[in-house]
Amino acid sequence: MGRGRERESESPRNSRSLCSAPMDFQVVVLAGGASKKLIPLISKEVPKALLPVANRPVLSYVLELLEQSNLKDLIVVVEGQDAAVRVGGWISGAYVDRLHVEVAAVPEDVGTAGALRAIARHLTAKDIMVVNGDLVSDVPPGAVAAAHRRHDAAVTAMLCSAPVSGPSESGSSSGKDKTKKPGRYNIIGLDPTKQFLLYIATGAELEKDIRIQKSILRAVGQMEIRADLMDAHLYAFKRSVLQEVLDQKDTFQSLKQDVLPYLVRSQLKSEVLLNGAPQAEENGNEKVNFQKNQVMVSRILANASTPSFHEFSGLGTNDSAPRTHKCCVYIASNRKYCARLNSIQAFSDINRDVTGEASHLSGYSFSAQNNIIHPSAELGLKTTVGPHCMLGEGSQMGDKCSVKRSVIGRHCRIGSNVKVANSVIMNHVTIADGCSIQGSVICSNVQLQERVVLKDCQVGAGFVVSAGSECKGEALAKKEK
Amino acid sequence: MEPRRSPRTVIDPKVRQVGFFAPGAPPERSVSVPPAPIVSSSSSSPPVSDLSPSGNSLSPVMIPPPRHSSADNALLPSPSPSRPVPASPLRRDSLTTAAGRSYSKPSDFFPAMSLTASSSYAGRMVGNAEFSADLRGNTVKVVPTASSFPSGGFDLTAVKASSVPATGLTTVSVVKMMPPGITVYDPEIIVEKVGGSVEVQNDRPERSKPLKEKTSKAERRALQEAQRAAKAEGSKVPASSGAVMGANAKPIKATKPHSQKNDSATVAGSEKRGGDRLSEKDRKKDAPHPRMQYDDKIRVEKAKRRAVVKQTEAKNRVELFRHLPQYEHGTQLPDLESKFFQLDPVHPAVYKVGLQYLSGSISGGNARCIAMLEAFREAIKDYSTPSEKTLSRDLTAKISSYVSFLIECRPLSISMGNAIRFLKSCIAKVPLTLSESEAKASLQSDVEHFINEKIILADNVIVNHAVTKIRDGDVLLTYGSSSAVEMILLHAHELGKQFRVVVVDSRPKLEGKLLLRRLVGKGLSCTYTNINAISYIMREVTQVFLGASSVLSNGTVYSRVGTACVAMVAHEFRVPVLVCCEAYKFHERVQLDSICSNELGDPDVISEVPGRDDINYLDGLTNSENLQLLNLIYDVTPSDYVSMIVTDYGMVPPTSVPVIVREYRREHVWV
């Protein structure tokens, strides 16, 4: 009876706002800064994050991917003050009311690990998801997070099948196989269930052989080594682990090259504190008892769960098992698109894919001809724009032009008799009559005078290509003042 | 009053009959169950007639006395004045669900109690908005406000109307008193009935089939809670999910008609669905998923729409087991994972546990239960009551939604059902005088206590009991991997007893290997064999120790599939079979075969042997129409083959299980 009365009286309470991070995950987007690999394309005005992919900054693909997953509280880290201002300005314009983004500027050349170090005090959630701003993908980040949680891993990396550029690309591609650098490939060792990461190295840093720790091999029994997977630079870290590693290892510069391999290497003799100190229990008397119970609980749980090799490695030797942590992977299915904009080749590939096979990523609706021509664009007589092309707002084209598998930005003025194939032309580019452009990237405000022939070239912003010049495989850019 | 009494007397004999097979537990249930139908037929029929007139004219509703009578019951006083005016649709939902639940299984006493407050409350609210009918009072009043009445409005008259039953109340309590142990609860029950005017009608149809209900209780309870939560969620948070909305809409629709119609209509209407086929239809609908018959296409569709986890029905299911849920196992996990961030309402810890259930990385009754409770504890820790809500109700709804999520990941085990019931009763019993932080702290410590006392301590006690049965030179056989049995073996070994262990295992999970590994690691001498060899190896065995997922009140042991086989062979060889099972896993359900309630695992794991490509002869056949794969998870061992059950209350014969169930229940209620 008494109970009944108590239950019945109603007293509304003030609700305390729950922690803002969904599922206790915080997201950090590393939008990078200058990248040497992209040198003619990026400039002070256009940091890497704002490079247009299908006429949208590449960063928008990541942000929208996150937004779709309901991750609306983001920290965007940009290298360099200038770039941060630009990126921040763009984000606040494009995502006002949609995302809650905080932009942090870190000094240049601190590396990804340094960037995280710089913002470490803002990280509070249990797990941190770190995404590179140059990722163009439709793999749900939630899947990575879930895999991370399920295994209670220290780190989970997303792997996707490496893009096969060149040969298998459409025949019209001009075959830039030679630009394919081994550095884009990773040597990745997985356990037989393909859930755990046993070894990782980038192709570039490999010499002739790879060294694999015996202890890991012994614990797992069988390792699958693959070179067809690419590290998508989307990681979920346990915050405590990440911060501890960053604190202790001052020299670590890069997540991928230092932190991740370190965690993978040390997974069977973990030096990081996994769960923090066990919470102290208030009741002193029962403390011992309590802890004994806790031990029992954890033992029951451990015995009942399917053990990974981590547990096995400690099983043979009795209680003094070394501490372990798990490094997991999430392998995106082949149907998903996943690419990183980390080279010029990748830039053109991604531009082509986003207007082509991965067109759902672009967010545009394609016309019946399978291309996108902005209504305000003007086409001259007998000008054809083929499928998988994009023509931006306010661009004008003269007569008898042909555009194939190319992206043309806003307010470009293209004369007559111009052929554009497999190229990316950014905004405000002026192309005079009779030019032919193949497999090239032409940045904003470039001027091409009459009868220029470009093949596999990159033209930096504001450059003027004089009439009649023919270039092949060159990078043309203004001298930096 | 009078009518009530008569039904009761009628019931009495019935109760005894029920008690026949399950002497301990059933009485409670049977007592509470039978009254309903009878009441409805004999005593309530007068009220019904009463009802119709009142329904048409505005209200003869208020009678002052009822109010303080209700006060006696402790139900009413605080609520009526203090209660804020909630949006009525909301209330209605909670009412219907709550009512259905609490009444449908009176046998679960403590859950029912926990609900009482909310349900009765809700009932009254509904009364305000639409009508109030009170069976218990033997008078049913309908406030003709009908649908035209603004839904949000709060009406004192209605409250009074519901409280009218005060007189009826006393009678009810009398009815309840018959079983000795139960008297304590009477007030609560009465209160329930008094308060929730609508509920009474609601439950009536359900009771018409009391027998069936009994069997499924725990899971059904959990499910109903889940459903209720889903509905409540739906009404509170419209965004939560489309399916929820659907569920939500139904009750509203239902209430409209009955407010306009009268007597019989009201009764029917409160059912939410047409009155004609109340009994059959209704029962089906109210049944929660675990009990849901999965060969019923319509309802499966509905459940699917509500589901968070993508559930693709497996195609070729064995005929006899079509009523059990079986999904394509491959697709669920990736799908759920990809939705990781979209499922706001699920607490991360709960989500993690759900994923682990789904991926099978946690299995075993104790472990699953502990994992779930720890997750709930986390969730409670991070919980904060939204404004305008009370902790007890909102948290119950929250927990229910978590439970339904977990059910989608994997059907609950009985132990989990019991634990959930315990948690909910704790939540309901949190005194409102406590501040939120205090309440949360007390709930967390409740959960901890449950884990420590009911599981850890119970295991210790079991170990101490069972070890006395192990003598030097024994050959002990165990099947699969039971945490309790493992502890027993290890402890006996620590005590220096000389014995040998035979670990019997079976495909596909081969859990015994892990057990074996741990035992060998501790220096026990073991033999490992598959269940195929059981008849041979049994010759040398002196005792069989088995774990159990649950022990049912007829002494039946519900456990990992294969257990029955082991027990029967042991019986044949006159080898004593000791089943080790913590008492919190006991359940008052009675089950005679492994068919009616079971769980189906992934059929693919039995059709293919991982790592043995050379013997995967079934490749490519798995989609054949003519091939049906059956991967049962549990089976049922009749009590005849069990020599003794080792539990935290001592070593008892299987026939004594009902006693423990009864005693244990009571202890729970009084906690």
mmCIF file of C-alpha atoms in Angstrom, chain A residues 55-262:
data_model
loop_
_atom_site.group_PDB
_atom_site.id
_atom_site.type_symbol
_atom_site.label_atom_id
_atom_site.label_comp_id
_atom_site.label_asym_id
_atom_site.label_seq_id
_atom_site.Cartn_x
_atom_site.Cartn_y
_atom_site.Cartn_z
ATOM 1 C CA ASN A 55 31.854 20.802 -58.287
ATOM 2 C CA ARG A 56 31.568 20.233 -54.568
ATOM 3 C CA PRO A 57 34.402 20.472 -52.097
ATOM 4 C CA VAL A 58 35.692 17.057 -51.270
ATOM 5 C CA LEU A 59 35.096 17.688 -47.616
ATOM 6 C CA SER A 60 31.397 17.865 -48.250
ATOM 7 C CA TYR A 61 31.355 14.179 -49.072
ATOM 8 C CA VAL A 62 32.631 13.289 -45.667
ATOM 9 C CA LEU A 63 30.392 15.729 -43.921
ATOM 10 C CA GLU A 64 27.365 14.448 -45.700
ATOM 11 C CA LEU A 65 28.287 10.874 -45.049
ATOM 12 C CA LEU A 66 28.467 11.702 -41.387
ATOM 13 C CA GLU A 67 25.301 13.673 -41.485
ATOM 14 C CA GLN A 68 23.470 10.741 -42.967
ATOM 15 C CA SER A 69 24.619 8.708 -40.044
ATOM 16 C CA ASN A 70 23.193 11.212 -37.699
ATOM 17 C CA LEU A 71 26.575 12.418 -36.590
ATOM 18 C CA LYS A 72 26.071 16.107 -36.399
ATOM 19 C CA ASP A 73 28.615 17.178 -33.860
ATOM 20 C CA LEU A 74 31.921 17.272 -35.590
ATOM 21 C CA ILE A 75 35.335 18.630 -34.962
ATOM 22 C CA VAL A 76 37.127 19.551 -38.136
ATOM 23 C CA VAL A 77 40.856 19.921 -37.815
ATOM 24 C CA VAL A 78 42.651 21.887 -40.473
ATOM 25 C CA GLU A 79 46.337 22.445 -40.827
ATOM 26 C CA GLY A 80 47.257 26.063 -41.104
ATOM 27 C CA GLN A 81 45.417 29.107 -39.959
ATOM 28 C CA ASP A 82 44.542 30.353 -43.406
ATOM 29 C CA ALA A 83 43.166 27.086 -44.537
ATOM 30 C CA ALA A 84 41.179 26.802 -41.339
ATOM 31 C CA VAL A 85 39.566 30.124 -41.989
ATOM 32 C CA ARG A 86 38.653 29.146 -45.491
ATOM 33 C CA VAL A 87 37.352 25.763 -44.561
ATOM 34 C CA GLY A 88 35.477 27.174 -41.631
ATOM 35 C CA GLY A 89 33.952 29.838 -43.803
ATOM 36 C CA TRP A 90 32.806 27.358 -46.334
ATOM 37 C CA ILE A 91 31.352 25.004 -43.737
ATOM 38 C CA SER A 92 29.479 27.688 -41.960
ATOM 39 C CA GLY A 93 27.976 28.772 -45.248
ATOM 40 C CA ALA A 94 27.066 25.377 -46.506
ATOM 41 C CA TYR A 95 26.024 23.610 -43.345
ATOM 42 C CA VAL A 96 24.451 26.242 -41.244
ATOM 43 C CA ASP A 97 21.608 24.687 -39.301
ATOM 44 C CA ARG A 98 22.544 21.246 -40.426
ATOM 45 C CA LEU A 99 25.695 20.377 -38.614
ATOM 46 C CA HIS A 100 27.356 21.537 -35.515
ATOM 47 C CA VAL A 101 30.942 21.861 -36.601
ATOM 48 C CA GLU A 102 33.869 23.169 -34.698
ATOM 49 C CA VAL A 103 36.931 23.987 -36.703
ATOM 50 C CA ALA A 104 40.306 23.744 -35.091
ATOM 51 C CA ALA A 105 43.437 25.058 -36.695
ATOM 52 C CA VAL A 106 46.655 23.279 -35.970
ATOM 53 C CA PRO A 107 50.103 24.248 -37.123
ATOM 54 C CA GLU A 108 51.229 22.745 -40.354
ATOM 55 C CA ASP A 109 53.371 19.660 -40.458
ATOM 56 C CA VAL A 110 52.299 18.288 -37.110
ATOM 57 C CA GLY A 111 50.884 15.268 -38.841
ATOM 58 C CA THR A 112 47.626 13.545 -38.091
ATOM 59 C CA ALA A 113 48.734 12.376 -34.699
ATOM 60 C CA GLY A 114 49.908 15.853 -33.855
ATOM 61 C CA ALA A 115 46.579 17.250 -34.910
ATOM 62 C CA LEU A 116 44.807 14.927 -32.546
ATOM 63 C CA ARG A 117 47.223 15.792 -29.819
ATOM 64 C CA ALA A 118 46.365 19.395 -30.292
ATOM 65 C CA ILE A 119 42.696 18.865 -29.769
ATOM 66 C CA ALA A 120 42.999 16.094 -27.225
ATOM 67 C CA ARG A 121 41.416 18.045 -24.464
ATOM 68 C CA HIS A 122 38.225 18.409 -26.448
ATOM 69 C CA LEU A 123 37.817 14.696 -26.708
ATOM 70 C CA THR A 124 35.559 13.388 -24.017
ATOM 71 C CA ALA A 125 33.499 10.567 -25.405
ATOM 72 C CA LYS A 126 34.319 6.958 -24.872
ATOM 73 C CA ASP A 127 35.339 6.385 -28.440
ATOM 74 C CA ILE A 128 36.630 8.678 -31.084
ATOM 75 C CA MET A 129 36.082 8.303 -34.746
ATOM 76 C CA VAL A 130 38.747 9.862 -36.882
ATOM 77 C CA VAL A 131 37.954 10.434 -40.521
ATOM 78 C CA ASN A 132 40.168 11.905 -43.118
ATOM 79 C CA GLY A 133 38.589 14.768 -44.934
ATOM 80 C CA ASP A 134 39.603 13.393 -48.290
ATOM 81 C CA LEU A 135 37.482 10.296 -48.074
ATOM 82 C CA VAL A 136 34.802 9.855 -50.655
ATOM 83 C CA SER A 137 32.737 6.916 -49.657
ATOM 84 C CA ASP A 138 29.313 5.610 -48.937
ATOM 85 C CA VAL A 139 30.310 3.079 -46.347
ATOM 86 C CA PRO A 140 28.255 3.816 -43.268
ATOM 87 C CA PRO A 141 30.598 4.946 -40.517
ATOM 88 C CA GLY A 142 28.169 3.387 -38.096
ATOM 89 C CA ALA A 143 29.256 -0.009 -39.249
ATOM 90 C CA VAL A 144 32.807 0.717 -38.263
ATOM 91 C CA ALA A 145 31.688 2.091 -34.964
ATOM 92 C CA ALA A 146 29.524 -0.919 -34.295
ATOM 93 C CA ALA A 147 32.280 -3.346 -35.091
ATOM 94 C CA HIS A 148 34.500 -1.364 -32.804
ATOM 95 C CA ARG A 149 32.033 -1.516 -29.980
ATOM 96 C CA ARG A 150 31.177 -5.099 -30.446
ATOM 97 C CA HIS A 151 34.744 -6.187 -30.002
ATOM 98 C CA ASP A 152 35.507 -3.572 -27.434
ATOM 99 C CA ALA A 153 38.528 -2.836 -29.544
ATOM 100 C CA ALA A 154 41.280 -0.364 -28.945
ATOM 101 C CA VAL A 155 41.234 0.625 -32.556
ATOM 102 C CA THR A 156 39.174 -0.306 -35.538
ATOM 103 C CA ALA A 157 40.228 0.584 -39.015
ATOM 104 C CA MET A 158 38.095 0.599 -42.063
ATOM 105 C CA LEU A 159 39.545 -1.172 -45.030
ATOM 106 C CA CYS A 160 38.175 -1.140 -48.481
ATOM 107 C CA SER A 161 39.269 -2.799 -51.596
ATOM 108 C CA ALA A 162 41.947 -0.763 -53.243
ATOM 109 C CA PRO A 163 40.818 1.045 -56.329
ATOM 110 C CA VAL A 164 42.053 -0.647 -59.408
ATOM 111 C CA SER A 165 43.015 2.277 -61.476
ATOM 112 C CA GLY A 166 44.272 2.013 -64.978
ATOM 113 C CA PRO A 167 43.636 -1.190 -66.850
ATOM 114 C CA SER A 168 40.277 -2.113 -65.495
ATOM 115 C CA GLU A 169 39.044 1.423 -65.719
ATOM 116 C CA SER A 170 36.973 2.206 -68.707
ATOM 117 C CA GLY A 171 38.817 1.872 -71.987
ATOM 118 C CA SER A 172 38.601 5.539 -72.696
ATOM 119 C CA SER A 173 40.823 6.211 -69.765
ATOM 120 C CA SER A 174 44.153 7.361 -70.958
ATOM 121 C CA GLY A 175 45.900 4.719 -68.926
ATOM 122 C CA LYS A 176 47.981 6.456 -66.367
ATOM 123 C CA ASP A 177 49.205 3.212 -64.972
ATOM 124 C CA LYS A 178 52.617 4.502 -64.441
ATOM 125 C CA THR A 179 51.453 7.053 -61.949
ATOM 126 C CA LYS A 180 50.146 4.244 -59.821
ATOM 127 C CA LYS A 181 52.475 4.333 -56.901
ATOM 128 C CA PRO A 182 53.124 1.430 -54.649
ATOM 129 C CA GLY A 183 52.612 3.779 -51.759
ATOM 130 C CA ARG A 184 48.933 3.595 -52.265
ATOM 131 C CA TYR A 185 48.878 -0.003 -51.315
ATOM 132 C CA ASN A 186 48.994 -1.533 -47.949
ATOM 133 C CA ILE A 187 50.161 -4.870 -46.851
ATOM 134 C CA ILE A 188 47.609 -5.979 -44.366
ATOM 135 C CA GLY A 189 47.588 -9.084 -42.254
ATOM 136 C CA LEU A 190 44.258 -10.389 -41.029
ATOM 137 C CA ASP A 191 43.202 -13.244 -38.858
ATOM 138 C CA PRO A 192 41.152 -16.018 -40.460
ATOM 139 C CA THR A 193 37.854 -14.476 -39.377
ATOM 140 C CA LYS A 194 38.865 -11.222 -41.040
ATOM 141 C CA GLN A 195 38.004 -9.281 -37.953
ATOM 142 C CA PHE A 196 41.353 -8.500 -36.479
ATOM 143 C CA LEU A 197 44.272 -6.622 -37.767
ATOM 144 C CA LEU A 198 47.546 -8.402 -37.277
ATOM 145 C CA TYR A 199 49.874 -6.487 -39.456
ATOM 146 C CA ILE A 200 49.801 -3.325 -41.420
ATOM 147 C CA ALA A 201 52.363 -1.529 -43.476
ATOM 148 C CA THR A 202 52.162 0.826 -46.336
ATOM 149 C CA GLY A 203 53.670 -0.441 -49.500
ATOM 150 C CA ALA A 204 56.048 2.485 -49.690
ATOM 151 C CA GLU A 205 57.831 1.773 -46.483
ATOM 152 C CA LEU A 206 58.337 -1.847 -47.318
ATOM 153 C CA GLU A 207 61.599 -2.924 -48.686
ATOM 154 C CA LYS A 208 61.901 -6.442 -49.777
ATOM 155 C CA ASP A 209 60.482 -8.383 -46.933
ATOM 156 C CA ILE A 210 57.902 -7.927 -44.275
ATOM 157 C CA ARG A 211 58.558 -8.797 -40.703
ATOM 158 C CA ILE A 212 55.791 -10.327 -38.715
ATOM 159 C CA GLN A 213 55.966 -10.906 -35.037
ATOM 160 C CA LYS A 214 56.197 -14.485 -34.069
ATOM 161 C CA SER A 215 54.090 -14.023 -30.993
ATOM 162 C CA ILE A 216 51.148 -12.807 -32.960
ATOM 163 C CA LEU A 217 51.533 -15.485 -35.530
ATOM 164 C CA ARG A 218 51.745 -18.103 -32.836
ATOM 165 C CA ALA A 219 48.646 -16.836 -31.129
ATOM 166 C CA VAL A 220 46.581 -16.636 -34.249
ATOM 167 C CA GLY A 221 47.890 -19.651 -35.972
ATOM 168 C CA GLN A 222 47.089 -18.427 -39.399
ATOM 169 C CA MET A 223 47.434 -15.075 -40.983
ATOM 170 C CA GLU A 224 46.062 -13.853 -44.205
ATOM 171 C CA ILE A 225 48.187 -11.292 -45.928
ATOM 172 C CA ARG A 226 46.490 -9.105 -48.406
ATOM 173 C CA ALA A 227 47.638 -6.377 -50.655
ATOM 174 C CA ASP A 228 44.335 -5.634 -52.265
ATOM 175 C CA LEU A 229 42.961 -3.685 -49.359
ATOM 176 C CA MET A 230 43.332 -0.028 -48.748
ATOM 177 C CA ASP A 231 43.263 1.725 -45.458
ATOM 178 C CA ALA A 232 40.451 4.189 -45.804
ATOM 179 C CA HIS A 233 41.746 6.353 -43.004
ATOM 180 C CA LEU A 234 38.581 6.032 -41.075
ATOM 181 C CA TYR A 235 39.427 4.860 -37.603
ATOM 182 C CA ALA A 236 37.577 4.332 -34.424
ATOM 183 C CA PHE A 237 39.788 4.686 -31.401
ATOM 184 C CA LYS A 238 39.113 4.073 -27.820
ATOM 185 C CA ARG A 239 39.736 7.486 -26.420
ATOM 186 C CA SER A 240 41.697 6.366 -23.414
ATOM 187 C CA VAL A 241 44.003 4.359 -25.597
ATOM 188 C CA LEU A 242 44.429 7.060 -28.152
ATOM 189 C CA GLN A 243 45.231 9.717 -25.642
ATOM 190 C CA GLU A 244 47.615 7.552 -23.803
ATOM 191 C CA VAL A 245 49.503 6.655 -26.913
ATOM 192 C CA LEU A 246 49.638 10.245 -28.002
ATOM 193 C CA ASP A 247 50.873 11.325 -24.636
ATOM 194 C CA GLN A 248 53.503 8.713 -24.248
ATOM 195 C CA LYS A 249 54.899 8.647 -27.718
ATOM 196 C CA ASP A 250 55.835 12.174 -28.494
ATOM 197 C CA THR A 251 57.490 11.259 -31.690
ATOM 198 C CA PHE A 252 54.447 9.810 -33.312
ATOM 199 C CA GLN A 253 53.462 11.976 -36.192
ATOM 200 C CA SER A 254 50.989 10.097 -38.183
ATOM 201 C CA LEU A 255 48.092 7.946 -37.186
ATOM 202 C CA LYS A 256 48.560 5.618 -40.037
ATOM 203 C CA GLN A 257 52.289 5.258 -39.976
ATOM 204 C CA ASP A 258 52.960 5.433 -36.287
ATOM 205 C CA VAL A 259 49.978 5.023 -34.050
ATOM 206 C CA LEU A 260 48.158 2.285 -35.870
ATOM 207 C CA PRO A 261 51.184 0.069 -36.481
ATOM 208 C CA TYR A 262 52.221 0.594 -32.890
#
